[in-house]
Amino acid sequence: MRITGITTHVVGTPWRNLTYVQVHTDEGLTGVGETRMTGHTDALLGYLREAVPHHVEGADPFATEALVRRMKYGDFGRAGEIVMSGIACVEMACWDIKGKALGVPVWQLLGGRVTDRVKAYANGWYTTERTPEAYHEAARAVIARGYRALKIDPFGTGHLELGHQETVQAVALIEAVRDAIGPDCELMLEMHGRFSPSTAVRLAREMAPYAPAWLEEPVPPENLAALAKVAAKVDQPVATGERIHDRIEFRELFASGAVDIIQPDLGHIGGILEARKLAATAETHYTLIAPHNVGGSVLTAASLQLAGCTPNFKILEHFNDFADAEIKNVVKGAPQVVDGYFTLPDAPGLGVELDTDAAAEFPQQQARFDLWAEGWEKRDPDKAGPK
């Protein structure tokens, strides 16, 4: 079997573009992969146009190791977010092809089942007015849908520091959410790399009464010494890793001892097997994995394949019940959350199929997501602050 080419399909919303890549073969099997770029969709498409004739066409889709290595190192320049995202889409699609050819789900090819269910946490649910009353109501709606975990960034446009009044408001929002969801649900606290170490530590202590399940990216991700400073002074688990695009770069993070939960994005770190290798390394450091998952249903399906065969898998992020829920319609067999969990898929490959006709109903947009703009949490650029 050989790869004959790829086709790309961009599904657009005002705040995110989802890029789907179909990999075609000479035996009629087609696989699909996905990533979500933040403002670099055209760059990704440009990279793929160059990479396909150089590295992909004519390749054996079963030889994923060789294909990934060729795409990553064959152009000499160091691979960053765009290249690793392109590799991820093609790699996922190759696993989809392999599973279909062999009649088994991908998790079966990566070591076999270690769980039947994968816990989900909701994100993208607080696209409402930034008041305790509105957040209380929105959080109740999440629990009503069966979720038993959710994540929130309550810090407005905070950057390095957070003033007294903004701190008071953030605490009030978290208090309202905890009251809405009760003591038994997990509440993940997202900091989006906003703060200095001292501010992150202060805010962690302010939030401690509401039992955050983790502190996510408390400081900008570039400085591991700053992250270690926070980790040494807080009681909550520290989570990070969504903006690391090469598993090799996690080595220093593990060595720092500053992380309890890693959050690689399968769509940015080179795909399923790259993430599985990283998870195995994390296991040797007694570290859990909870992938960043801001994409659509193909990326969710790929993340579930990883979850199914990974002993140290904690939980999976899910946006698509609350933000742009209609985009689930572009994927046949889209994974669904029932009573707070995904069921591990048993269908061959990734277990999903892209509906290209439905995808065409959501053309690419000039998607924009600015965490420093007032109203960013509404995920509607027209309602955010000045551009």
PDB file of C-alpha atoms in Angstrom, residues 2 14 19 23 25 40 49 111 126 128-129 135 139 161 166 169 196 234 264 287 308 323 340 353 355 360 373 375 381:
ATOM      1  CA  ARG A   2       1.246   3.476  -0.890  1.00  0.00           C
ATOM      2  CA  PRO A  14     -14.892  33.057  14.289  1.00  0.00           C
ATOM      3  CA  THR A  19      -7.811  21.672   9.638  1.00  0.00           C
ATOM      4  CA  VAL A  23      -4.575  10.763   3.360  1.00  0.00           C
ATOM      5  CA  THR A  25      -3.880   5.328  -0.756  1.00  0.00           C
ATOM      6  CA  HIS A  40      -1.512  30.015  11.430  1.00  0.00           C
ATOM      7  CA  ARG A  49       1.706  21.662   0.001  1.00  0.00           C
ATOM      8  CA  GLY A 111      -0.701  -1.999  23.412  1.00  0.00           C
ATOM      9  CA  TYR A 126     -18.495  30.094  30.127  1.00  0.00           C
ATOM     10  CA  THR A 128     -21.580  34.386  29.052  1.00  0.00           C
ATOM     11  CA  GLU A 129     -21.537  37.567  31.087  1.00  0.00           C
ATOM     12  CA  TYR A 135     -21.202  31.606  35.777  1.00  0.00           C
ATOM     13  CA  ALA A 139     -21.795  25.706  35.436  1.00  0.00           C
ATOM     14  CA  GLU A 161      -0.046  40.654  38.031  1.00  0.00           C
ATOM     15  CA  GLU A 166      -9.817  41.725  39.699  1.00  0.00           C
ATOM     16  CA  GLN A 169     -13.924  39.182  41.135  1.00  0.00           C
ATOM     17  CA  SER A 196       4.580  36.113  37.501  1.00  0.00           C
ATOM     18  CA  VAL A 234       1.672  25.588  46.049  1.00  0.00           C
ATOM     19  CA  PRO A 264       0.452  17.678  25.046  1.00  0.00           C
ATOM     20  CA  THR A 287       3.326  11.996  36.017  1.00  0.00           C
ATOM     21  CA  GLY A 308      -7.429   3.579  25.729  1.00  0.00           C
ATOM     22  CA  ALA A 323     -18.430  26.079  21.908  1.00  0.00           C
ATOM     23  CA  GLY A 340     -19.226  12.480  32.213  1.00  0.00           C
ATOM     24  CA  GLU A 353     -15.227   9.651   9.145  1.00  0.00           C
ATOM     25  CA  ASP A 355     -18.223  14.342   6.012  1.00  0.00           C
ATOM     26  CA  ALA A 360     -17.994  22.685   3.305  1.00  0.00           C
ATOM     27  CA  ALA A 373      -8.782  41.325  24.973  1.00  0.00           C
ATOM     28  CA  GLY A 375     -14.456  39.600  26.616  1.00  0.00           C
ATOM     29  CA  PRO A 381     -14.031  38.339  18.282  1.00  0.00           C
TER      30      PRO A 381
END
